[in-house]
PDB file of C-alpha atoms in Angstrom:
ATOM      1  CA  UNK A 117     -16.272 -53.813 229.161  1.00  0.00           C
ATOM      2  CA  UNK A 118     -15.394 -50.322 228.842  1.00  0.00           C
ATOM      3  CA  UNK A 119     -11.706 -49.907 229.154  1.00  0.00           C
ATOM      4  CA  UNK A 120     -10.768 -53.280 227.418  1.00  0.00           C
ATOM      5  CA  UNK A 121     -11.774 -55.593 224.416  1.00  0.00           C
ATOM      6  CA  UNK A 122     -11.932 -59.415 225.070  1.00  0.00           C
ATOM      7  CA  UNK A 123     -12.020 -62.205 222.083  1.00  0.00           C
ATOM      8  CA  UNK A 124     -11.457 -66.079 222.310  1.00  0.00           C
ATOM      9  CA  UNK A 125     -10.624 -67.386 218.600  1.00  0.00           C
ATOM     10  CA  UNK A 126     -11.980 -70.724 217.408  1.00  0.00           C
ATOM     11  CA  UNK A 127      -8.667 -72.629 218.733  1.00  0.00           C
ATOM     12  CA  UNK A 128      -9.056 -71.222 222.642  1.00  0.00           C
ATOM     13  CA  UNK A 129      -6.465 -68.174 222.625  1.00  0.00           C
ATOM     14  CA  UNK A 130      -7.909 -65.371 224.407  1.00  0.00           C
ATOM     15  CA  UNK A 131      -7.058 -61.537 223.202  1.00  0.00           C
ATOM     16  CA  UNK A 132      -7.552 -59.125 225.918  1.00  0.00           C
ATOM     17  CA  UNK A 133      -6.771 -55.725 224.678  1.00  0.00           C
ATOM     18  CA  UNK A 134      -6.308 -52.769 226.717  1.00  0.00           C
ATOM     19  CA  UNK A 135      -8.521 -50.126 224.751  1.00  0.00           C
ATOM     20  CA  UNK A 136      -8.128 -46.581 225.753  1.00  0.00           C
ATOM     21  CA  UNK A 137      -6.112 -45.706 222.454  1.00  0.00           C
ATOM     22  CA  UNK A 138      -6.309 -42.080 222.990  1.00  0.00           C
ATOM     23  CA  UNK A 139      -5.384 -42.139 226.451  1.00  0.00           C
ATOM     24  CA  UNK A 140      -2.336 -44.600 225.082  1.00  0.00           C
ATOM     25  CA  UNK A 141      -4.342 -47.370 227.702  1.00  0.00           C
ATOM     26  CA  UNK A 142      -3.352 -45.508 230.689  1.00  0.00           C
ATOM     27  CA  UNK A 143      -4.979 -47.328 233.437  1.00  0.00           C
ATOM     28  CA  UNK A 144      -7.813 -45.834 235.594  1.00  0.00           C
ATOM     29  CA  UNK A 145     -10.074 -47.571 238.636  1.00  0.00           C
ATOM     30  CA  UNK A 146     -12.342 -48.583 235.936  1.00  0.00           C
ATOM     31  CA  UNK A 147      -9.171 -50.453 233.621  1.00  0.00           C
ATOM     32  CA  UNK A 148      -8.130 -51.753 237.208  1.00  0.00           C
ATOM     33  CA  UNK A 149     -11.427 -53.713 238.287  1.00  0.00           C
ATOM     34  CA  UNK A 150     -11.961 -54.910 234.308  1.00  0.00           C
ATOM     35  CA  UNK A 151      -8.327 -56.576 234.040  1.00  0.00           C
ATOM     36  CA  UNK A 152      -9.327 -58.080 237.450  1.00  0.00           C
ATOM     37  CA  UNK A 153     -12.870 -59.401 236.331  1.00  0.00           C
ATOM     38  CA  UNK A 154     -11.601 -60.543 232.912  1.00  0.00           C
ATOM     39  CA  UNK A 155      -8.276 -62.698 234.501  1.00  0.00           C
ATOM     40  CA  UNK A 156     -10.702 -64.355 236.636  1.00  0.00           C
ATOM     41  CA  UNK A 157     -13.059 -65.179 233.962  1.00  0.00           C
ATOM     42  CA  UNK A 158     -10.349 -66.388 231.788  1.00  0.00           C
ATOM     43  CA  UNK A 159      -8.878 -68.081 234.589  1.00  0.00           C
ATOM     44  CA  UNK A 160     -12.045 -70.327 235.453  1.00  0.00           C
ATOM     45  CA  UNK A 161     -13.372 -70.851 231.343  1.00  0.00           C
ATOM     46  CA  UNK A 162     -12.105 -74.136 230.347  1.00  0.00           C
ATOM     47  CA  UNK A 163     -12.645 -72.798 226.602  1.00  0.00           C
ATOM     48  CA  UNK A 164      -9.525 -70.738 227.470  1.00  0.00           C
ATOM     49  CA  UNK A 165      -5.761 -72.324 226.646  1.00  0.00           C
ATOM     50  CA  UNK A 166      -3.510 -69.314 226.439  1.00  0.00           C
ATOM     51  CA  UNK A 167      -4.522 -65.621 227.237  1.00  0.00           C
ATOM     52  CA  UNK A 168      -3.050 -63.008 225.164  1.00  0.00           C
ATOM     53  CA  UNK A 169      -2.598 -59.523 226.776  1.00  0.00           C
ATOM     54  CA  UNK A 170      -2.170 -56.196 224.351  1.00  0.00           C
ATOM     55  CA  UNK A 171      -3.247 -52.511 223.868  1.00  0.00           C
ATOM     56  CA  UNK A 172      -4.963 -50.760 220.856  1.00  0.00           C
ATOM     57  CA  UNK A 173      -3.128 -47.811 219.311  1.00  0.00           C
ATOM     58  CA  UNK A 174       0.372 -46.573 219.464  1.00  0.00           C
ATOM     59  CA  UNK A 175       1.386 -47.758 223.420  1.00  0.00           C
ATOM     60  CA  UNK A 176       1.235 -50.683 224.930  1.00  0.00           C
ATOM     61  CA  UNK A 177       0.229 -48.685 228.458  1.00  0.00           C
ATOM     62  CA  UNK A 178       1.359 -45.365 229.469  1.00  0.00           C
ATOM     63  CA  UNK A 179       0.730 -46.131 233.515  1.00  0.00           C
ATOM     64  CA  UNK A 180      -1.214 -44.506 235.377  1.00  0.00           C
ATOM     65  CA  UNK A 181      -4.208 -42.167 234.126  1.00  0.00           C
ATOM     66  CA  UNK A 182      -3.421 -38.375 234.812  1.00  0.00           C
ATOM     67  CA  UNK A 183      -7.395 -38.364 235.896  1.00  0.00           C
ATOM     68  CA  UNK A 184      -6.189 -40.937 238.272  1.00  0.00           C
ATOM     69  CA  UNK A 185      -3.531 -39.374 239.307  1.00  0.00           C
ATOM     70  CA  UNK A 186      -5.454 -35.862 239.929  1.00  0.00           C
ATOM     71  CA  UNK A 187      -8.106 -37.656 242.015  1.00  0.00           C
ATOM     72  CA  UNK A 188      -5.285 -39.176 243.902  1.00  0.00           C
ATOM     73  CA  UNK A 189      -3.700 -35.690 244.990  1.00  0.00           C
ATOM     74  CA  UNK A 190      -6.803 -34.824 246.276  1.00  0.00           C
ATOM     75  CA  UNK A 191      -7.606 -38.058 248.358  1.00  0.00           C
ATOM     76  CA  UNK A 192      -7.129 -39.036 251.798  1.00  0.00           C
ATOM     77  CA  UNK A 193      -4.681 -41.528 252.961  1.00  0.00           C
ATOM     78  CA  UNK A 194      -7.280 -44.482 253.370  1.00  0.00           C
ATOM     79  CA  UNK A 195      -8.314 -43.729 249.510  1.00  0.00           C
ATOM     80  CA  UNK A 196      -4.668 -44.026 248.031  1.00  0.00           C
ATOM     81  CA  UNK A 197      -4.672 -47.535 250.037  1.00  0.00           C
ATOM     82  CA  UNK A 198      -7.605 -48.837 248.222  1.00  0.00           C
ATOM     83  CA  UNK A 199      -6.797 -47.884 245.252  1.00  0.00           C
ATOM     84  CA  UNK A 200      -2.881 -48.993 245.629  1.00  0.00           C
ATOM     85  CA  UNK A 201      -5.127 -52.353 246.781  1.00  0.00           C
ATOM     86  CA  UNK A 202      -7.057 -52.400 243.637  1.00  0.00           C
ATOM     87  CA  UNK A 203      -4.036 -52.042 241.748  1.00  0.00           C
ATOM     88  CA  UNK A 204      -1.953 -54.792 243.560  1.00  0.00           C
ATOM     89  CA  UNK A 205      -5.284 -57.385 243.815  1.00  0.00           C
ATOM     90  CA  UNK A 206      -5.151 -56.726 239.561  1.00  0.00           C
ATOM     91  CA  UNK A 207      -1.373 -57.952 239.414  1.00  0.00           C
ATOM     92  CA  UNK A 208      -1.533 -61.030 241.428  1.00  0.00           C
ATOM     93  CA  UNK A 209      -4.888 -61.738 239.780  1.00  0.00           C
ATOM     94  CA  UNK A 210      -3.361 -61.743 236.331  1.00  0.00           C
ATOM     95  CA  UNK A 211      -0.061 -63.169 237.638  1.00  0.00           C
ATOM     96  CA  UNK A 212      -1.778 -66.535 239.425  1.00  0.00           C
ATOM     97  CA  UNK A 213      -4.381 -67.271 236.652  1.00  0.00           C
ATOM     98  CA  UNK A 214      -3.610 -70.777 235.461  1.00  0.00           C
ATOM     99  CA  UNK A 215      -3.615 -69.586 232.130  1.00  0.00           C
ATOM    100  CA  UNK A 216      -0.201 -69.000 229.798  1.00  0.00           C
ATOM    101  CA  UNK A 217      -0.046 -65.098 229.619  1.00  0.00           C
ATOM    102  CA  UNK A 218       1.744 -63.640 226.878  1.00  0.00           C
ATOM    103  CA  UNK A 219       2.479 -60.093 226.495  1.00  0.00           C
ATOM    104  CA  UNK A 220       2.354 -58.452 223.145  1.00  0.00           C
ATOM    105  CA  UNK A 221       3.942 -55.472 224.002  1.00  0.00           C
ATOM    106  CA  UNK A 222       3.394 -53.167 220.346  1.00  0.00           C
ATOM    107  CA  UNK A 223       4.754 -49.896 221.625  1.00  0.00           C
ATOM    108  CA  UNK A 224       5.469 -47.567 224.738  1.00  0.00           C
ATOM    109  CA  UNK A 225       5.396 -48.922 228.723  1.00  0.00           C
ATOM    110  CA  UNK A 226       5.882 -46.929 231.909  1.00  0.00           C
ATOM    111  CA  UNK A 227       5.076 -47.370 234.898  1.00  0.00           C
ATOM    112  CA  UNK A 228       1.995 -49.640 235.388  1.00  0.00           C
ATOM    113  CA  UNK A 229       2.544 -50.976 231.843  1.00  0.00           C
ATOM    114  CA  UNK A 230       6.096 -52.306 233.154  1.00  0.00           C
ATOM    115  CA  UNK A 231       4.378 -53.774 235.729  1.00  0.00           C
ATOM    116  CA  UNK A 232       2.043 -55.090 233.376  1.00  0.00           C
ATOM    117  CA  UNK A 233       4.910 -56.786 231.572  1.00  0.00           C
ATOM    118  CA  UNK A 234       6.276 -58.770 234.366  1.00  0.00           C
ATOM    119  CA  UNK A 235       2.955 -60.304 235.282  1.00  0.00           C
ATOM    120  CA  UNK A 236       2.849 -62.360 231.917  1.00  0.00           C
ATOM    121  CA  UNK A 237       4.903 -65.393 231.421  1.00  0.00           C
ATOM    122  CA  UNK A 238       6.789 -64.029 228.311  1.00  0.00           C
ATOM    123  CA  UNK A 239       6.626 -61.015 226.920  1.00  0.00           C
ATOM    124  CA  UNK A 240       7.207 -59.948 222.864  1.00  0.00           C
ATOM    125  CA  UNK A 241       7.821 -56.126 222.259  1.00  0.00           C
ATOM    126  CA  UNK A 242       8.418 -54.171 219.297  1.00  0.00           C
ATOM    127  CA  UNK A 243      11.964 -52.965 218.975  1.00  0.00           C
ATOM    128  CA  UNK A 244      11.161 -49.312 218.772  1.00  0.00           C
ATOM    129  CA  UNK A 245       9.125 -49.452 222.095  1.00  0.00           C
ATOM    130  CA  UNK A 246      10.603 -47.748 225.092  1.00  0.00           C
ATOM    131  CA  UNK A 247      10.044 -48.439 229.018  1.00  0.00           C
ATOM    132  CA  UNK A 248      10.713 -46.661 231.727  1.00  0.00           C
ATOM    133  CA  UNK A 249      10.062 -46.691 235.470  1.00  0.00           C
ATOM    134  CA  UNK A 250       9.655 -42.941 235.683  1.00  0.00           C
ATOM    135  CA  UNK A 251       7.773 -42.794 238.966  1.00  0.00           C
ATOM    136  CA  UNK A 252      10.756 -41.163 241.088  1.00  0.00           C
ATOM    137  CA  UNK A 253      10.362 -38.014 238.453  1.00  0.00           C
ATOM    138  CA  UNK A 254       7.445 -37.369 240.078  1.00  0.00           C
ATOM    139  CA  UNK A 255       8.546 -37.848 243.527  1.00  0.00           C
ATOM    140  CA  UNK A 256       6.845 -40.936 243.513  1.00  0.00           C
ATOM    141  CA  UNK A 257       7.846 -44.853 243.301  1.00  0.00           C
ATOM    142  CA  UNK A 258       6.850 -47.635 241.648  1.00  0.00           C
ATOM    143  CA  UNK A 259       5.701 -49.186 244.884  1.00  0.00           C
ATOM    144  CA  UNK A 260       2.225 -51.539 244.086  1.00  0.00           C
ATOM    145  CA  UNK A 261       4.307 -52.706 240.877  1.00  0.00           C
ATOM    146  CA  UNK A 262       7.371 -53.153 242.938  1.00  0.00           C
ATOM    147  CA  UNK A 263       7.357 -56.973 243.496  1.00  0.00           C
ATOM    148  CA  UNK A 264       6.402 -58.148 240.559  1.00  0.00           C
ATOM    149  CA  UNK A 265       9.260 -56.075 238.375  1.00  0.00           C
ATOM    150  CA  UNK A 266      12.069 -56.842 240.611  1.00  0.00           C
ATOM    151  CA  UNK A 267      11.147 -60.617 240.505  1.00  0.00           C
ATOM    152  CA  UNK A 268      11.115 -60.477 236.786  1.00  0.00           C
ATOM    153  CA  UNK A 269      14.213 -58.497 236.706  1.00  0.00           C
ATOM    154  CA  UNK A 270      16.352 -59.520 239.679  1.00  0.00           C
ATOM    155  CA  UNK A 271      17.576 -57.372 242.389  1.00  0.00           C
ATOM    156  CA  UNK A 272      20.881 -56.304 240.915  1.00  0.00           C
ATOM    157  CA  UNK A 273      18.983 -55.585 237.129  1.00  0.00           C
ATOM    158  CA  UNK A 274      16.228 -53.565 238.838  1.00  0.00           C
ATOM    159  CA  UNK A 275      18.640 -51.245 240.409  1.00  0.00           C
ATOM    160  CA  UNK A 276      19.874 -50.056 237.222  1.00  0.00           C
ATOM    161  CA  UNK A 277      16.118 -48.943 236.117  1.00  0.00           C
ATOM    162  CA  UNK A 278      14.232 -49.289 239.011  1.00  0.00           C
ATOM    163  CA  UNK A 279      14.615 -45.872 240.964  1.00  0.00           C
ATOM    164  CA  UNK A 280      16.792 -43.631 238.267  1.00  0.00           C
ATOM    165  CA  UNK A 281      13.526 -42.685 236.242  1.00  0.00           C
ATOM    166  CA  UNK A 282      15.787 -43.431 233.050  1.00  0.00           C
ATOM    167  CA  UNK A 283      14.130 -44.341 230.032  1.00  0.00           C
ATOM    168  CA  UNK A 284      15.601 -46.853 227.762  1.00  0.00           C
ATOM    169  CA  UNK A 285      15.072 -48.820 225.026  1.00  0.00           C
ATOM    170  CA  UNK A 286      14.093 -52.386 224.078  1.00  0.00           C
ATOM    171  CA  UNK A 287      17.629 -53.912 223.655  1.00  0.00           C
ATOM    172  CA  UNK A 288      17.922 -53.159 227.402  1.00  0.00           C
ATOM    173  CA  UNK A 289      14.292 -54.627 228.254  1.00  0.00           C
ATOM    174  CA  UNK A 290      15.564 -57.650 226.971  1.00  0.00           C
ATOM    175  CA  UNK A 291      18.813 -57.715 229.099  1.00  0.00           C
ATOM    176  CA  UNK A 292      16.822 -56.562 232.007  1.00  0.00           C
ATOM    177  CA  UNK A 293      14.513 -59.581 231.395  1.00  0.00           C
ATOM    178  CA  UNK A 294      11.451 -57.641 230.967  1.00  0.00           C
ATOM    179  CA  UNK A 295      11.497 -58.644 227.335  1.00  0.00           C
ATOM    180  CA  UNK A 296      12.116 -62.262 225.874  1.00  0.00           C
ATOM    181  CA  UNK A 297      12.339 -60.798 222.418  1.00  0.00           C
ATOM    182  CA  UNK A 298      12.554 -57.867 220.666  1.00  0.00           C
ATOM    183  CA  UNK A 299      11.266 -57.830 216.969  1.00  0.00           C
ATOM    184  CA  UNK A 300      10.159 -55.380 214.128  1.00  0.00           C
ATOM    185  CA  UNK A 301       6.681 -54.761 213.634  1.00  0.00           C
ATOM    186  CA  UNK A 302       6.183 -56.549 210.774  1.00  0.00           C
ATOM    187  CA  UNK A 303       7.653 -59.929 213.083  1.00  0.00           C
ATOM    188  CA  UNK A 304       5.502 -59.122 216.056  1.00  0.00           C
ATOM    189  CA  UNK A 305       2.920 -61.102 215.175  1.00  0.00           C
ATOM    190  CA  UNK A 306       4.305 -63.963 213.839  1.00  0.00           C
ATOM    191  CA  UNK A 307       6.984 -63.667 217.244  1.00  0.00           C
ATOM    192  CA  UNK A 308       3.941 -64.002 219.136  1.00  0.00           C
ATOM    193  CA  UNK A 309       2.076 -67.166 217.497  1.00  0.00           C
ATOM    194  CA  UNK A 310       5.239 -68.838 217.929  1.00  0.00           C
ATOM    195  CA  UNK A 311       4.923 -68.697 221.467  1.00  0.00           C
ATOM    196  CA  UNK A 312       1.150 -69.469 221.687  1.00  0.00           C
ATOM    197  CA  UNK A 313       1.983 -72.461 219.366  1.00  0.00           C
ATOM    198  CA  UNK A 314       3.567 -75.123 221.665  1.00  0.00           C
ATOM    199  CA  UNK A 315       0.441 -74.321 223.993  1.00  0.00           C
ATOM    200  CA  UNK A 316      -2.285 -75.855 221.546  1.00  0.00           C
ATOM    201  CA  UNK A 317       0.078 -79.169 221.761  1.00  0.00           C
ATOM    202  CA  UNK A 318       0.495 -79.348 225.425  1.00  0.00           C
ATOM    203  CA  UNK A 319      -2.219 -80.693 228.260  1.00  0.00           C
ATOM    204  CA  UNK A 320      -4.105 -77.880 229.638  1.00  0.00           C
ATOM    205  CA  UNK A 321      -3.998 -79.169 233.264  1.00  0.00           C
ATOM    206  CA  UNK A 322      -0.558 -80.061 232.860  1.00  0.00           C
ATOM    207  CA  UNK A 323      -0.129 -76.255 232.130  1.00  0.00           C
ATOM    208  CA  UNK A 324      -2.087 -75.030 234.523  1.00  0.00           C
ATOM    209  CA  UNK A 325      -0.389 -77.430 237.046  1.00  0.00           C
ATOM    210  CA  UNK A 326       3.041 -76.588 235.858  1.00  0.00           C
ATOM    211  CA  UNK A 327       2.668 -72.816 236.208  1.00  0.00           C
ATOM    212  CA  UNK A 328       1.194 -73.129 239.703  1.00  0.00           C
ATOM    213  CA  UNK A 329       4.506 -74.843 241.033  1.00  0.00           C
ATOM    214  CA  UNK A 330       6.847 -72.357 239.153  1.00  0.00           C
ATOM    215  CA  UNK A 331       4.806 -69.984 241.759  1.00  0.00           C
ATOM    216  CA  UNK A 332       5.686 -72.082 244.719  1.00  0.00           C
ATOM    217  CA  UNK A 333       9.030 -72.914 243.863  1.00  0.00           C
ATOM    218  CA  UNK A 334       9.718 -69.223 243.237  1.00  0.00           C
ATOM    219  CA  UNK A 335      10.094 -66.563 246.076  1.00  0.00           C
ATOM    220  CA  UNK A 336       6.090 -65.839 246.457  1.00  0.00           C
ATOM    221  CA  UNK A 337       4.749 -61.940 246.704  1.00  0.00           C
ATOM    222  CA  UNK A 338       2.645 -62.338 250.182  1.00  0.00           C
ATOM    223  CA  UNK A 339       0.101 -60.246 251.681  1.00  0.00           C
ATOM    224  CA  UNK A 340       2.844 -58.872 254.027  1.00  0.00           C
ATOM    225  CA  UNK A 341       4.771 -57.879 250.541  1.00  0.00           C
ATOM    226  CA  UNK A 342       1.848 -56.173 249.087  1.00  0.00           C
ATOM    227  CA  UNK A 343       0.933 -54.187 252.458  1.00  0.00           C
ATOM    228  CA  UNK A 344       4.381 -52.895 252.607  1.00  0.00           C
ATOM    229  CA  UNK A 345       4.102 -51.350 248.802  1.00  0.00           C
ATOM    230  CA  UNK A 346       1.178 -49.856 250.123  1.00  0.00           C
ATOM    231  CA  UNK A 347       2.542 -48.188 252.777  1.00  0.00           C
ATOM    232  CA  UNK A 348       5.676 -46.832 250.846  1.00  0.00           C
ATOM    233  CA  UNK A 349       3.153 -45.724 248.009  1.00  0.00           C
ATOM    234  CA  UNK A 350       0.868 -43.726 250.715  1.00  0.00           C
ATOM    235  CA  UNK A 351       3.417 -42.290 252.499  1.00  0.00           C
ATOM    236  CA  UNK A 352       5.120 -40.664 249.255  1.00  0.00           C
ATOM    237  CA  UNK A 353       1.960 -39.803 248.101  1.00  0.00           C
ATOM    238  CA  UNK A 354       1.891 -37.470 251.329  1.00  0.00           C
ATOM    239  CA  UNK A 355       5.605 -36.365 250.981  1.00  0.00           C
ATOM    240  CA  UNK A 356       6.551 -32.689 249.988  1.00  0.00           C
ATOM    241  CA  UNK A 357       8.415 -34.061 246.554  1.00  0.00           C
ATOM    242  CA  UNK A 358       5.407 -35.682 245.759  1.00  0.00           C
ATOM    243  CA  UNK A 359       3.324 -32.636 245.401  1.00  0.00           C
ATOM    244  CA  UNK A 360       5.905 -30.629 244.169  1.00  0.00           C
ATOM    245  CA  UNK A 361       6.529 -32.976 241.050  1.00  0.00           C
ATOM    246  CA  UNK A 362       3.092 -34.063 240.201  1.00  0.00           C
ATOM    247  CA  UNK A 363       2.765 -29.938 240.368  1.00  0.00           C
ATOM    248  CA  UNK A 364       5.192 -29.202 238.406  1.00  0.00           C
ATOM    249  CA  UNK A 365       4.021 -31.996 236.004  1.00  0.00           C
ATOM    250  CA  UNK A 366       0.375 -30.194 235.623  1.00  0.00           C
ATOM    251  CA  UNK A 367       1.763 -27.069 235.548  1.00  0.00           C
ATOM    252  CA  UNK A 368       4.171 -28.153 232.566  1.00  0.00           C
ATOM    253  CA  UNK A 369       7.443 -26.511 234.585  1.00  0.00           C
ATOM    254  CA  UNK A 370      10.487 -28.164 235.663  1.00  0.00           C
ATOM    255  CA  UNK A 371      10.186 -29.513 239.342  1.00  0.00           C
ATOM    256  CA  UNK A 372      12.745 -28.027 241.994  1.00  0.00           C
ATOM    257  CA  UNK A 373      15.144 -30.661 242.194  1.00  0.00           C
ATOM    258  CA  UNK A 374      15.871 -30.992 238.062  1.00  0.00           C
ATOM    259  CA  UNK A 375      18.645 -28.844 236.921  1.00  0.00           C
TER     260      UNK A 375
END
């Protein structure tokens, strides 16, 4: 894979590592379709007991790829649904595999890498990290991500985050639920075997099984969910603010509306 890094250790834990260091894992089409390939294959390999999700270098995933994004100013409307598609088929792929997912979240997450987050089951970050859902600054919204951060969060948590663009720190991911723990660097690791540990005790199946009927006891994101993101992503994509901030953003100037 080009955009990720995938080991199993000896005792079935599975590290997939988002590796686009110098681009602090910003996720492109390319990161998109490998995250969805590699949850499937961890999904179906019976080798497989706990799945481990990370980045290489300082952030855990900066969002979106500003690549992406200039390819996405430049598309048609039927483009920016695919690849708002792409994106959303990634999320539920890593969010239904009947694997334990466990973030190990060792610096920075905006955007996508929030939604990241609230796909995994827990999710350990480093106390100097900070998150933000910083779509709206670019007259955008985190639409595709949408369902899966405000079912982490809760409705009344997301609204204090959700559409303000704030940026804030890990003390608040934890009270926003994003975060199950926030710990040094030094503890991260040992933070995170604790909560692979009870996995290599309990029944894989039983897991599995157990997981699955969280999902359907749980308010479910549907098809009709995902199609509505889609639309609400597209049709900000076309909006005046939208080309306005990204603008602003490549041309390194404040956009009209910040004072």
């Amino acid at each position: 894979m080009d955009t990720l890094e995938l080991q199993v250790d000896r005792r079935g834990v599975a590290w997939l590592r988002l590796n686009r260091p110098d681009k602090h894992n910003a996720m492109d089409a390319a990161m998109i379709a490998e995250l969805t390939e590699a949850a499937g294959r961890l999904g179906r390999d019976p080798a497989v007991r706990v799945v481990v999700l990370t980045g290489n270098g300082r952030s855990f995933c900066a969002g979106g790829d500003l690549g992406w994004m200039r390819a996405q100013m430049a598309a048609d409307a039927a483009t920016r649904a695919r690849e708002a598609r792409s994106l959303a088929g990634m999320l539920g792929a890593l969010d239904r595999m009947p694997k334990p997912l466990i973030g190990r979240v060792q610096g920075q997450a905006f955007g996508g890498g929030v939604g990241l987050m609230s796909v995994c089951d827990v999710a350990i970050g480093v106390d100097s990290a900070k998150f933000g859902l910083t779509e709206v600054r670019l007259g955008l919204i985190p639409a595709t991500i949408g369902p899966y951060v405000v079912a982490r969060m809760g409705a009344a948590r997301a609204r204090r985050v959700f559409f303000s663009g704030r940026v804030f720190d890990a003390a608040e991911a934890v009270a926003l639920g994003l975060l199950a723990r926030a710990v040094s660097d030094e503890e991260l690791d040992a933070a995170v075997e604790a909560e692979i540990a009870p996995y290599l005790s309990a029944a894989p199946g039983a897991v599995a099984a157990g997981k699955r009927l969280v999902a359907d006891l749980a308010p479910s994101v549907d098809e009709a969910q995902v199609a509505l993101t889609i639309e609400a992503l597209v049709a900000r994509w076309e909006s005046a603010e939208s080309a306005e901030g990204i603008g602003a953003f490549f041309d390194k100037r404040k956009a009209a509306w910040v004072e």
